[in-house]
Backbone as JSON Lines, residues from 0, in Angstrom:
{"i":0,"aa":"X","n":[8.73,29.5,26.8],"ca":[7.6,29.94,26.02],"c":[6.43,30.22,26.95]}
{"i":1,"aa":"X","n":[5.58,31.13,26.87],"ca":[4.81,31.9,27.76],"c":[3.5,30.85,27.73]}
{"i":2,"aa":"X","n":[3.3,29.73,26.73],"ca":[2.29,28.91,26.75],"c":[2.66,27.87,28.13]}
{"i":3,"aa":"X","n":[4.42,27.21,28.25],"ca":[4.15,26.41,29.56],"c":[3.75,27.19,30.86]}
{"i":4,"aa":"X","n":[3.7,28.23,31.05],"ca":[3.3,29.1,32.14],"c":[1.65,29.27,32.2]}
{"i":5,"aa":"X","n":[1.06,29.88,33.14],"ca":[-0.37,30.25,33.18],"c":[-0.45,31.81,32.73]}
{"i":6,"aa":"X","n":[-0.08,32.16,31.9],"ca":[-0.45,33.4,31.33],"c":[-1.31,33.71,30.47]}
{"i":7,"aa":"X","n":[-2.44,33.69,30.22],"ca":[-3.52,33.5,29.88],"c":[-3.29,34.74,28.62]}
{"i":8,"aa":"X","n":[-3.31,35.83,29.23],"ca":[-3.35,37.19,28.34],"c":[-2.58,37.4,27.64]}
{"i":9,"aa":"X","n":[-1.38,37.36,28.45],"ca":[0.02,37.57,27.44],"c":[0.27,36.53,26.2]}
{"i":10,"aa":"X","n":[-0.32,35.34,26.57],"ca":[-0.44,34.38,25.48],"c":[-1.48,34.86,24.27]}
{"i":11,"aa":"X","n":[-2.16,35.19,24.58],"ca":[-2.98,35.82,23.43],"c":[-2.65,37.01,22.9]}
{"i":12,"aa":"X","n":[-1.52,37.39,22.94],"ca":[-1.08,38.33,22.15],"c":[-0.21,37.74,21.36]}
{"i":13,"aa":"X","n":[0.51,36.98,22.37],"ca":[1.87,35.79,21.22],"c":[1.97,34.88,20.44]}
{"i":14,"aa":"X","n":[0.58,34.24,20.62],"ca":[0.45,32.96,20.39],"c":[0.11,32.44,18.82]}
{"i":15,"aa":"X","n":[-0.98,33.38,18.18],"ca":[-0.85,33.14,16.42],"c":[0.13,32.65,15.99]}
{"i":16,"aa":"X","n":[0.09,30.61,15.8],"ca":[0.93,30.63,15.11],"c":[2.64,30.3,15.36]}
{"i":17,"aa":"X","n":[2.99,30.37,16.27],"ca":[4.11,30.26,16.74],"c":[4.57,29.18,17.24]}
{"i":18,"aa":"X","n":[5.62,28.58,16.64],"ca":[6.13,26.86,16.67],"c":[7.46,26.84,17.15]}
{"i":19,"aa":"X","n":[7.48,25.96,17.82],"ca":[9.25,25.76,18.31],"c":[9.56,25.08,17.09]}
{"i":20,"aa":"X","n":[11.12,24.09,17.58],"ca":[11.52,23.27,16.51],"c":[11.04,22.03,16.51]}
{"i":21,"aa":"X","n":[10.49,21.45,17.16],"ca":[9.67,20.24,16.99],"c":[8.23,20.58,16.32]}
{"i":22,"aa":"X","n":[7.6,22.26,15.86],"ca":[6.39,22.29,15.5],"c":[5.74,22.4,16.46]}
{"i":23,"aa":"X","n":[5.67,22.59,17.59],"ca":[4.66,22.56,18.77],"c":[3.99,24.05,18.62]}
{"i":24,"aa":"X","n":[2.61,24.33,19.32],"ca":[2.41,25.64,18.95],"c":[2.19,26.14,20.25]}
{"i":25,"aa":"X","n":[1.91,27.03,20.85],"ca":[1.33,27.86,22.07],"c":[0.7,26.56,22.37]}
{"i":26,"aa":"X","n":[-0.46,26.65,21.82],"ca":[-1.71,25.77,21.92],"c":[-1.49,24.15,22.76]}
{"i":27,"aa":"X","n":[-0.68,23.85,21.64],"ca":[-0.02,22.37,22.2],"c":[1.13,22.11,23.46]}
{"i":28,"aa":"X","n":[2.0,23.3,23.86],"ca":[2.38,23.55,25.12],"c":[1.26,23.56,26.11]}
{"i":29,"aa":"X","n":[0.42,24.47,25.85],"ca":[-0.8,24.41,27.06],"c":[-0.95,23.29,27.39]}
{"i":30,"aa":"X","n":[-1.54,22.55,25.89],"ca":[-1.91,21.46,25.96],"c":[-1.11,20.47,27.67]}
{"i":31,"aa":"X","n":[-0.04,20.32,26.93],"ca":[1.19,19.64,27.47],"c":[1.31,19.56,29.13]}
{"i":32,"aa":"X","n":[0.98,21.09,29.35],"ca":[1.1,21.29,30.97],"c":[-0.52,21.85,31.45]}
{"i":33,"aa":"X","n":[-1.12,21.18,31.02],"ca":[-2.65,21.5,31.52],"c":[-3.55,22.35,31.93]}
{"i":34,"aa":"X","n":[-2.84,23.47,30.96],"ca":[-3.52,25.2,31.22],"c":[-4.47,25.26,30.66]}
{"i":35,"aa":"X","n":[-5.71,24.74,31.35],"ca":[-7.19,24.87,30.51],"c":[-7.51,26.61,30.24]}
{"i":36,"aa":"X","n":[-7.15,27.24,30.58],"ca":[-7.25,28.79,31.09],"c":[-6.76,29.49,29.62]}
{"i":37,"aa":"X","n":[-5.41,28.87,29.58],"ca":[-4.46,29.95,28.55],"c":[-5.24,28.88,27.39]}
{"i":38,"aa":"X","n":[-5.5,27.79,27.25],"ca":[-6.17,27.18,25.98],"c":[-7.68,28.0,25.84]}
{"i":39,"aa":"X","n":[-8.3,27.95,26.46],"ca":[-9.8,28.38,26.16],"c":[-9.44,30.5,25.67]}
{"i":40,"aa":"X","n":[-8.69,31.16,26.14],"ca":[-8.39,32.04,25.57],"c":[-7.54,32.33,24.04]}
{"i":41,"aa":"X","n":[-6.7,31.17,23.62],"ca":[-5.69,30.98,22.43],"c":[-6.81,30.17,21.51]}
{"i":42,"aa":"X","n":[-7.49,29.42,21.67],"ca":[-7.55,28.01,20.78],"c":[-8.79,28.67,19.73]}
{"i":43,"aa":"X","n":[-9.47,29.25,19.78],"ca":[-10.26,29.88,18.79],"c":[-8.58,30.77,17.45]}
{"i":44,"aa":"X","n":[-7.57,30.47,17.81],"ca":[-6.54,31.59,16.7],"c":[-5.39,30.86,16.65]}
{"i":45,"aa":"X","n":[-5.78,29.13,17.12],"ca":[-3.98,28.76,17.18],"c":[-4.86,26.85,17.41]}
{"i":46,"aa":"X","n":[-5.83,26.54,16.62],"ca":[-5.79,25.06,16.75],"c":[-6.08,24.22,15.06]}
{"i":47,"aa":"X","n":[-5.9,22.98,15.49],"ca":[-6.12,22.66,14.33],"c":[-4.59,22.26,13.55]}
{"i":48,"aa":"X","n":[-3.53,22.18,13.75],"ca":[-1.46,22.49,13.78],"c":[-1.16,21.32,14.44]}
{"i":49,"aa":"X","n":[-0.35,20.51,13.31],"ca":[0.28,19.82,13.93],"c":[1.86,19.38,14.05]}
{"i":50,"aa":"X","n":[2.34,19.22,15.22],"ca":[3.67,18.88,15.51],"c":[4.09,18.3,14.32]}
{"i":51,"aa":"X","n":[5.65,18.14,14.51],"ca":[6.65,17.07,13.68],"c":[5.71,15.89,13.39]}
{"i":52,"aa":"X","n":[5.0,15.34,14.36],"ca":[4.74,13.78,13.62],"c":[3.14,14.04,13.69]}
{"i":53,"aa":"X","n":[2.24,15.1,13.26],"ca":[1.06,15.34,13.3],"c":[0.0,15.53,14.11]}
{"i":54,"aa":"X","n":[0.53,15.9,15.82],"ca":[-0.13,15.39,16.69],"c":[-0.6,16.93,17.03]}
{"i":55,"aa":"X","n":[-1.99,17.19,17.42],"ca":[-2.55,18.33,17.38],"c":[-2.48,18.67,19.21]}
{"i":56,"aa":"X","n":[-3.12,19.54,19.74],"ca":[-3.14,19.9,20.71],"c":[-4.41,18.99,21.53]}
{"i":57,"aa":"X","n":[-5.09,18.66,20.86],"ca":[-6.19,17.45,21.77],"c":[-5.58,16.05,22.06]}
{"i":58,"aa":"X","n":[-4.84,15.25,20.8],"ca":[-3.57,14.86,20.93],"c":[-3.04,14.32,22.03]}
{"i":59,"aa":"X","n":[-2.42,15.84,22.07],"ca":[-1.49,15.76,23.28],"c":[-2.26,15.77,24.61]}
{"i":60,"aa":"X","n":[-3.58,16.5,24.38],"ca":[-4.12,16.66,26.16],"c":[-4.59,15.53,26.05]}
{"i":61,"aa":"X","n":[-5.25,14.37,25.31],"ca":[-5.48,12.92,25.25],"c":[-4.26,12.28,26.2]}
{"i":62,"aa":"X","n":[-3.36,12.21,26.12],"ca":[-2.45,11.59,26.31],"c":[-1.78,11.94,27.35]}
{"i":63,"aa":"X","n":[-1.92,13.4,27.76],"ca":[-1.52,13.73,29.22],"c":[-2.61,13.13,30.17]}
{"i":64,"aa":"X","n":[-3.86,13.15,29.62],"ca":[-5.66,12.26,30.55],"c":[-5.82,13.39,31.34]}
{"i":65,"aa":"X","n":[-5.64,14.67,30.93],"ca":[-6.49,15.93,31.24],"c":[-7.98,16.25,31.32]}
{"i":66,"aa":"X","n":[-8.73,16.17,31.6],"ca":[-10.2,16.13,31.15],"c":[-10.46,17.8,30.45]}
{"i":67,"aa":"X","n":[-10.11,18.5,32.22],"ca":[-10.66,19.63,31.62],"c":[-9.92,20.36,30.3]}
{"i":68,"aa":"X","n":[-8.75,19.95,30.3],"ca":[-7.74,20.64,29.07],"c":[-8.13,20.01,27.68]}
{"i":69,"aa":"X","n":[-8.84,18.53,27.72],"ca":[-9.47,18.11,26.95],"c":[-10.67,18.69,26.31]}
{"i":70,"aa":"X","n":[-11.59,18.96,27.29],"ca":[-13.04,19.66,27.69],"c":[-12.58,20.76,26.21]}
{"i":71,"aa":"X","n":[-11.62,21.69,26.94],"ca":[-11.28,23.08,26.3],"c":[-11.2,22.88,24.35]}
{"i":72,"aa":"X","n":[-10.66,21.77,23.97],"ca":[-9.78,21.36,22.72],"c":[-11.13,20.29,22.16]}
{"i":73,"aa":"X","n":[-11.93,20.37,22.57],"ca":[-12.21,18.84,21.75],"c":[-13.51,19.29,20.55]}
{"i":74,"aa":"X","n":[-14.28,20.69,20.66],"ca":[-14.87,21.35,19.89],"c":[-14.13,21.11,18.38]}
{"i":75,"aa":"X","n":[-13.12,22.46,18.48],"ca":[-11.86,22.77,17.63],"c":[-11.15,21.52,17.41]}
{"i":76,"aa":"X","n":[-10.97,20.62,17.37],"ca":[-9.76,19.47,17.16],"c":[-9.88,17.92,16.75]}
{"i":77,"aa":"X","n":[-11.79,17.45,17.24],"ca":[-12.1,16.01,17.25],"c":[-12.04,15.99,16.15]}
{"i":78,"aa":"X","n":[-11.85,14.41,15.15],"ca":[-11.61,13.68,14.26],"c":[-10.23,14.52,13.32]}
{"i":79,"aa":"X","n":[-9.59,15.06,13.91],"ca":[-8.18,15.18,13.35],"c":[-7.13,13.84,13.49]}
{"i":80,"aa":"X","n":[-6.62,13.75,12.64],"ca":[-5.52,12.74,12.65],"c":[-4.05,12.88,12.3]}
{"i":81,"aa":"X","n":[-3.3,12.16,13.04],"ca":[-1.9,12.51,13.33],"c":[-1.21,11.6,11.48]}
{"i":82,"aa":"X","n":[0.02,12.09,11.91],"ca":[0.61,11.26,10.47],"c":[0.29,9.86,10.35]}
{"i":83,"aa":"X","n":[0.31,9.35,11.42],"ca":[0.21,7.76,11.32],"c":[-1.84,7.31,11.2]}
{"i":84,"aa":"X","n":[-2.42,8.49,11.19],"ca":[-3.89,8.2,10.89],"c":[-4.31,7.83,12.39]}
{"i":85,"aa":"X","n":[-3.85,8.65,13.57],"ca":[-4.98,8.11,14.71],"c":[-4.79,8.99,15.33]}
{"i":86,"aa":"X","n":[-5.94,9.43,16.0],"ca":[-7.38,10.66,16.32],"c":[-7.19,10.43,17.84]}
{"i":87,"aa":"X","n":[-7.17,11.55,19.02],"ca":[-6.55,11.53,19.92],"c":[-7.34,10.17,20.62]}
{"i":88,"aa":"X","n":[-8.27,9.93,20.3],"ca":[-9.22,8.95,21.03],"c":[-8.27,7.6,20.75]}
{"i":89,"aa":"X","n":[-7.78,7.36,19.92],"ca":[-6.76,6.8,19.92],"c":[-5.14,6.56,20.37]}
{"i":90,"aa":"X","n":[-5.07,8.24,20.57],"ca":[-4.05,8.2,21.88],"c":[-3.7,7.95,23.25]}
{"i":91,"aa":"X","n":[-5.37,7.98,23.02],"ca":[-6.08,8.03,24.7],"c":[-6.0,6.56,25.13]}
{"i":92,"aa":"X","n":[-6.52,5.77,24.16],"ca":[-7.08,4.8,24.44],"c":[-5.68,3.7,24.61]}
{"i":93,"aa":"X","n":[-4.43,4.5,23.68],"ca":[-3.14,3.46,23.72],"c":[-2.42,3.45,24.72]}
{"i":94,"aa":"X","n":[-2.68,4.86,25.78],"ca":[-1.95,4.86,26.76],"c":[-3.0,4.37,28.09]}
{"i":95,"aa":"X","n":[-4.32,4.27,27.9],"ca":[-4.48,3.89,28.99],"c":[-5.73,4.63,29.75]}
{"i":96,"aa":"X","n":[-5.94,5.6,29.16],"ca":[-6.8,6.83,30.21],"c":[-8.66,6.6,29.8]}
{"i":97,"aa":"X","n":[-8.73,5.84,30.47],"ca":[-10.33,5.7,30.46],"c":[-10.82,6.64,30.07]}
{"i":98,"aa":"X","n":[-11.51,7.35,31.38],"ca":[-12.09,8.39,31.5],"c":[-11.93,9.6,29.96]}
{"i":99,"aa":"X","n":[-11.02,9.69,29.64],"ca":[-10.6,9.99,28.32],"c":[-11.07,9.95,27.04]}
{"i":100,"aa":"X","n":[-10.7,8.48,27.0],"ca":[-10.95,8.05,26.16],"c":[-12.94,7.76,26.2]}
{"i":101,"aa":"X","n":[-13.48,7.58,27.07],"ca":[-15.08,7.54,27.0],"c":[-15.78,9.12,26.74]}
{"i":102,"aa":"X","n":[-15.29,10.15,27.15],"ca":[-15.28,11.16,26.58],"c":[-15.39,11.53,24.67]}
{"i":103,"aa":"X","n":[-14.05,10.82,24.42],"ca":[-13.41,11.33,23.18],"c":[-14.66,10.31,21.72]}
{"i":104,"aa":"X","n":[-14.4,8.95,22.66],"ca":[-15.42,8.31,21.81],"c":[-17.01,8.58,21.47]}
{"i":105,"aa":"X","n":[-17.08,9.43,22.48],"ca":[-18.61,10.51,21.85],"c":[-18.3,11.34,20.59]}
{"i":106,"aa":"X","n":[-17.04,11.73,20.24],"ca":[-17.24,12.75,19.64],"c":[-16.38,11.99,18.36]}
{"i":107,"aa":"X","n":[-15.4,10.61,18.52],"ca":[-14.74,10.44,17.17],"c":[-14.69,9.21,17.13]}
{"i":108,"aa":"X","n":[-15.76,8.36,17.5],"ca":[-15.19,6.9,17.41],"c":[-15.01,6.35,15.92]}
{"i":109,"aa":"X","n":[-15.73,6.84,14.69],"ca":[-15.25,6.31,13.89],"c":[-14.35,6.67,12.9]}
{"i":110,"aa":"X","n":[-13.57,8.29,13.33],"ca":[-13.11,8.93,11.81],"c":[-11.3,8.17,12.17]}
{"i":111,"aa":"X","n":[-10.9,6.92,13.23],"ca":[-10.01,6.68,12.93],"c":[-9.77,4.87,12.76]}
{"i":112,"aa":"X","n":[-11.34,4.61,12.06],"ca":[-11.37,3.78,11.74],"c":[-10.94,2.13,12.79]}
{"i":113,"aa":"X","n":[-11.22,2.46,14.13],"ca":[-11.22,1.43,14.5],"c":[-12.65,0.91,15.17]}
{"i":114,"aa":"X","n":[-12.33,-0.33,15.4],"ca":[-13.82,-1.1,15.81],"c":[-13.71,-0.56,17.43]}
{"i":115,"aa":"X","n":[-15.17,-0.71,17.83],"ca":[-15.54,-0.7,19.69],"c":[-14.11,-1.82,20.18]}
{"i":116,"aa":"X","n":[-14.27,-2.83,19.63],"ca":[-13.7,-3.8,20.34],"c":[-12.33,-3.51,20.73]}
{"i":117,"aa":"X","n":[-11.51,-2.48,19.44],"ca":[-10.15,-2.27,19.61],"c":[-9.84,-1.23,20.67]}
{"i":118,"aa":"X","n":[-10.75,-0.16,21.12],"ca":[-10.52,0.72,21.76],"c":[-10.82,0.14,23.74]}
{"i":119,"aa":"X","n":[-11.96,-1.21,23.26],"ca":[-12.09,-2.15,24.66],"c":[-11.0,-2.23,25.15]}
{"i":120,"aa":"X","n":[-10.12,-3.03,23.63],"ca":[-9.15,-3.79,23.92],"c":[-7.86,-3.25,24.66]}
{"i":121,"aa":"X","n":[-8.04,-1.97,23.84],"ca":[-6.48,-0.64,24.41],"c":[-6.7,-0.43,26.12]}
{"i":122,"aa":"X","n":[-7.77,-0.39,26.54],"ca":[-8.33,-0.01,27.8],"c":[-8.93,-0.88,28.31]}
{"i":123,"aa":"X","n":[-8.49,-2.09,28.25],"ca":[-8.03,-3.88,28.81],"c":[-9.63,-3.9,29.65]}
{"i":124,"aa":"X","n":[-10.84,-3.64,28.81],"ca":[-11.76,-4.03,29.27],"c":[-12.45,-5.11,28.8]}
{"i":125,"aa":"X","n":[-12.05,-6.56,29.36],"ca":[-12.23,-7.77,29.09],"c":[-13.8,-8.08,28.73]}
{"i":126,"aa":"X","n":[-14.5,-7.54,29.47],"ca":[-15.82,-8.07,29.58],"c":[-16.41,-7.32,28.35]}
{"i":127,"aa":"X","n":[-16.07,-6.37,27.86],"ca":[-16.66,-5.42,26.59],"c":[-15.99,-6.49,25.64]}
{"i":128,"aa":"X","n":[-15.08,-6.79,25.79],"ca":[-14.72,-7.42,24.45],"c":[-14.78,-8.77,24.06]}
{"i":129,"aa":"X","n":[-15.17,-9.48,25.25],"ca":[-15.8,-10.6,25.48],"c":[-17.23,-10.27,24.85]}
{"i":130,"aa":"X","n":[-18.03,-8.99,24.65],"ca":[-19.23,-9.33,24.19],"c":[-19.34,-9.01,22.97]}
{"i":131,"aa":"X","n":[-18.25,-8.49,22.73],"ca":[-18.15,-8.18,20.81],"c":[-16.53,-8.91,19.94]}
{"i":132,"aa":"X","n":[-16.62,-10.3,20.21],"ca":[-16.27,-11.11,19.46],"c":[-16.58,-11.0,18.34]}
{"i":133,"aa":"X","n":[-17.56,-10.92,18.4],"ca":[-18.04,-11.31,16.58],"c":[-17.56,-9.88,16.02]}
{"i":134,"aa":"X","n":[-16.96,-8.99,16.07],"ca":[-16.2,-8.39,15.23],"c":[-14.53,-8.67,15.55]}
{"i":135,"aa":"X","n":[-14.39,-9.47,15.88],"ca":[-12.61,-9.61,16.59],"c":[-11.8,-9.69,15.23]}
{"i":136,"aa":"X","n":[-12.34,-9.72,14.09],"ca":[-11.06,-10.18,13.2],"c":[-10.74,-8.7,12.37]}
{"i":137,"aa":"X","n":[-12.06,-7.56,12.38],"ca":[-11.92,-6.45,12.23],"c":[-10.4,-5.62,12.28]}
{"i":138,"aa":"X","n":[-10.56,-4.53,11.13],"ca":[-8.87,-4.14,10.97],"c":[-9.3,-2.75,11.31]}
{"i":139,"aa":"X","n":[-8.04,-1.95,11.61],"ca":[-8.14,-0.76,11.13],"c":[-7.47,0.21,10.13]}
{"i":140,"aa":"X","n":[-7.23,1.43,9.81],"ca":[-6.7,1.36,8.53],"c":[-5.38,1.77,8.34]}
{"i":141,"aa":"X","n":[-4.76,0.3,9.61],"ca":[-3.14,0.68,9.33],"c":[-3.2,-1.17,9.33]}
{"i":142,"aa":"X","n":[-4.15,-2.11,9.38],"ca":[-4.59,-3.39,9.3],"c":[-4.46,-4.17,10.63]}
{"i":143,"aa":"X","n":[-4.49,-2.75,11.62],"ca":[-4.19,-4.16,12.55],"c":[-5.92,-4.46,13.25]}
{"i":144,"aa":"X","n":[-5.48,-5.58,13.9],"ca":[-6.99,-6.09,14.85],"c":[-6.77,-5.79,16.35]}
{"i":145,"aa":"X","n":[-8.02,-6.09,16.62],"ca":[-7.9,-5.62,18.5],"c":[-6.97,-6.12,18.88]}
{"i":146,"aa":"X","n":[-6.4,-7.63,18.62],"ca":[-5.72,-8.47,19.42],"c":[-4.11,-7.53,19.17]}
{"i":147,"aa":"X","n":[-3.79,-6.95,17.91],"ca":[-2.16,-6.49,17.89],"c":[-2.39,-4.87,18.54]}
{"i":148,"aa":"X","n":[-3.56,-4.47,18.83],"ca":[-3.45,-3.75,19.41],"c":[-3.33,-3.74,20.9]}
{"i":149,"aa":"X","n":[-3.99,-4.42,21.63],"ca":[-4.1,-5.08,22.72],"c":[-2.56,-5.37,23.12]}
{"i":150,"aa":"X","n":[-1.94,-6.27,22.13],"ca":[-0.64,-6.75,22.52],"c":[0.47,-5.39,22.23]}
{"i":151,"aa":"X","n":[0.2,-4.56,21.8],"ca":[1.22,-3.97,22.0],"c":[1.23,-2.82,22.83]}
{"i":152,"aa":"X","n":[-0.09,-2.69,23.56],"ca":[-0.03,-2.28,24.94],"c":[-0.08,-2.49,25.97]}
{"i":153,"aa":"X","n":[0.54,-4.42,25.91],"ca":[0.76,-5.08,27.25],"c":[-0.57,-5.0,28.09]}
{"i":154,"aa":"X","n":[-1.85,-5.68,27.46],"ca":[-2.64,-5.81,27.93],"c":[-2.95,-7.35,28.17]}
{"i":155,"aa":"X","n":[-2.15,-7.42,29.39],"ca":[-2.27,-9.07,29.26],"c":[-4.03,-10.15,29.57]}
{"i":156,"aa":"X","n":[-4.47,-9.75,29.9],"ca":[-5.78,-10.3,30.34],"c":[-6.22,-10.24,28.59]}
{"i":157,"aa":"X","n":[-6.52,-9.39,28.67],"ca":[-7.14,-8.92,26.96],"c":[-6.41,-10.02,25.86]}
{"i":158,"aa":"X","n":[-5.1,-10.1,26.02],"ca":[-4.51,-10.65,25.01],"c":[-4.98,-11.78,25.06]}
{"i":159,"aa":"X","n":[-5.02,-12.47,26.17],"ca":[-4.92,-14.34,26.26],"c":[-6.55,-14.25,25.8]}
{"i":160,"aa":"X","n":[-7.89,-13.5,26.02],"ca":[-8.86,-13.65,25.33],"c":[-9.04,-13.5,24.0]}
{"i":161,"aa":"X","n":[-8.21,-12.24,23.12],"ca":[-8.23,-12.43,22.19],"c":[-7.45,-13.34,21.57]}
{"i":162,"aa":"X","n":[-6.29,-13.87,22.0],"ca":[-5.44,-14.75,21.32],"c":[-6.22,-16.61,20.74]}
{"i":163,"aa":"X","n":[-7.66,-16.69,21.62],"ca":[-8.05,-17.94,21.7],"c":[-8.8,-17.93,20.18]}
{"i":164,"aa":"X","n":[-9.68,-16.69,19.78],"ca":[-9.96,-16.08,18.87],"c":[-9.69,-15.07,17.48]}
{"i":165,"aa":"X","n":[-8.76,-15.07,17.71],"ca":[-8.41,-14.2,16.07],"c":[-6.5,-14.68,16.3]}
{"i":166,"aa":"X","n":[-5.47,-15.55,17.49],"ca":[-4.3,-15.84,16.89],"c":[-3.94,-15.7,15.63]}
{"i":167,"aa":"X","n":[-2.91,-15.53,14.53],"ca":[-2.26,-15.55,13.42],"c":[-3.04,-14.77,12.7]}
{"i":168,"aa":"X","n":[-4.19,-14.4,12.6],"ca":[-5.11,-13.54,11.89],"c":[-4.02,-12.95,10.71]}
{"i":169,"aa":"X","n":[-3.08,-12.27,10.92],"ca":[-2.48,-11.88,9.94],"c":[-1.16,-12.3,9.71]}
{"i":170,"aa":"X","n":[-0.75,-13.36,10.01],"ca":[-0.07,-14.31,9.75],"c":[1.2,-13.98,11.17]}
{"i":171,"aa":"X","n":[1.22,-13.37,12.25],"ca":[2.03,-12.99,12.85],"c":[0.89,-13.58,14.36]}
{"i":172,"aa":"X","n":[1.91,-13.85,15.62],"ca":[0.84,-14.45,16.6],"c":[1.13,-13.16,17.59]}
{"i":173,"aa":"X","n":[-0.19,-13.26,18.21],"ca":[0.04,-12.02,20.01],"c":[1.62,-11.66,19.7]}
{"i":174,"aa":"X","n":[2.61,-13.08,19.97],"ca":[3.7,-13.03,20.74],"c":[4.29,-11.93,19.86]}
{"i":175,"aa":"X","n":[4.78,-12.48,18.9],"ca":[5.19,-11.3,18.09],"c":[4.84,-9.92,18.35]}
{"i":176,"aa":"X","n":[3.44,-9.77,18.28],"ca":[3.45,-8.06,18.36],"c":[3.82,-7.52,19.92]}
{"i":177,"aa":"X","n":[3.9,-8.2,20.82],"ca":[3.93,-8.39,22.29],"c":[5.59,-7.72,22.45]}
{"i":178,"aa":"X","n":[6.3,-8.6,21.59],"ca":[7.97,-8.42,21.79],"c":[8.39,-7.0,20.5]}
{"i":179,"aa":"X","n":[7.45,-7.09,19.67],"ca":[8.02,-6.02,18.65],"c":[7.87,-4.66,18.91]}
């Protein structure tokens, strides 16, 4: 497909619209392989689409920790949400990509409903979340708290602080979400 390539032009003739079988579009290939170039020419006629499991083209450049491919998508795309209800700042933040994710949280920290603390927590910054305890028991709106989020991205520092403070919260401990 002429989107994993750098073809900037030729993509904008092809690109309206056009999905493989997983749903991916031009747009979200770019995305994928970090063609800020062929995105800033397509994404005004091809954003906003989402894959098989809802994931848009910011999404995906969230999650690759692209900045500038981010840069390109985040006009057109912030506070969209995937099937499971979370907004690339949330993709960002589960895999890991700072820089990303401090970006993304200018533009969507609250349309996916989680607290500061949970997005600390994804991006195992202890000392942020050490200073906002007093929201630790906070859900978001799939019910989990910083701490099952934390634990299920093997954030071990993070965990053993939140675990002293919100454990069993929902009747399940760290460990559990740690192994599940």
């Amino acid at each position: 497909m002429a989107g994993k390539e750098e073809y900037a032009g030729i993509v904008s003739l092809l690109a309206p619209h056009k999905t493989d079988s997983e749903r991916n579009t031009t747009l979200m290939n770019a995305a994928t392989n970090s063609h800020a170039k062929t995105i800033e020419v397509i994404v005004g006629h091809d954003y906003g689409f989402g894959d098989s499991h809802g994931r848009t083209a910011l999404m995906i450049a969230a999650q690759e920790g692209n900045l500038e491919t981010l840069r390109a998508l985040i006009e057109y795309e912030k506070g969209l949400k995937d099937n499971n209800g979370c907004t690339a700042l949330v993709h960002a933040a589960r895999v890991g990509h700072r820089d990303v994710a401090k970006l993304l949280i200018i533009h969507e920290k609250d349309a996916a409903g989680w607290t500061m603390p949970m997005y600390t927590a994804a991006l195992e910054d202890t000392d942020m979340v050490s200073q906002r305890l007093d929201e630790k028991d906070q859900r978001d709106k799939q019910g989990q708290t910083a701490l099952i989020i934390t634990a299920q991205n093997g954030r071990g520092e993070t965990v053993k602080l939140l675990m002293k403070h919100e454990n069993g919260v929902s009747g399940w401990t760290g460990l559990i979400y740690c192994v599940s």
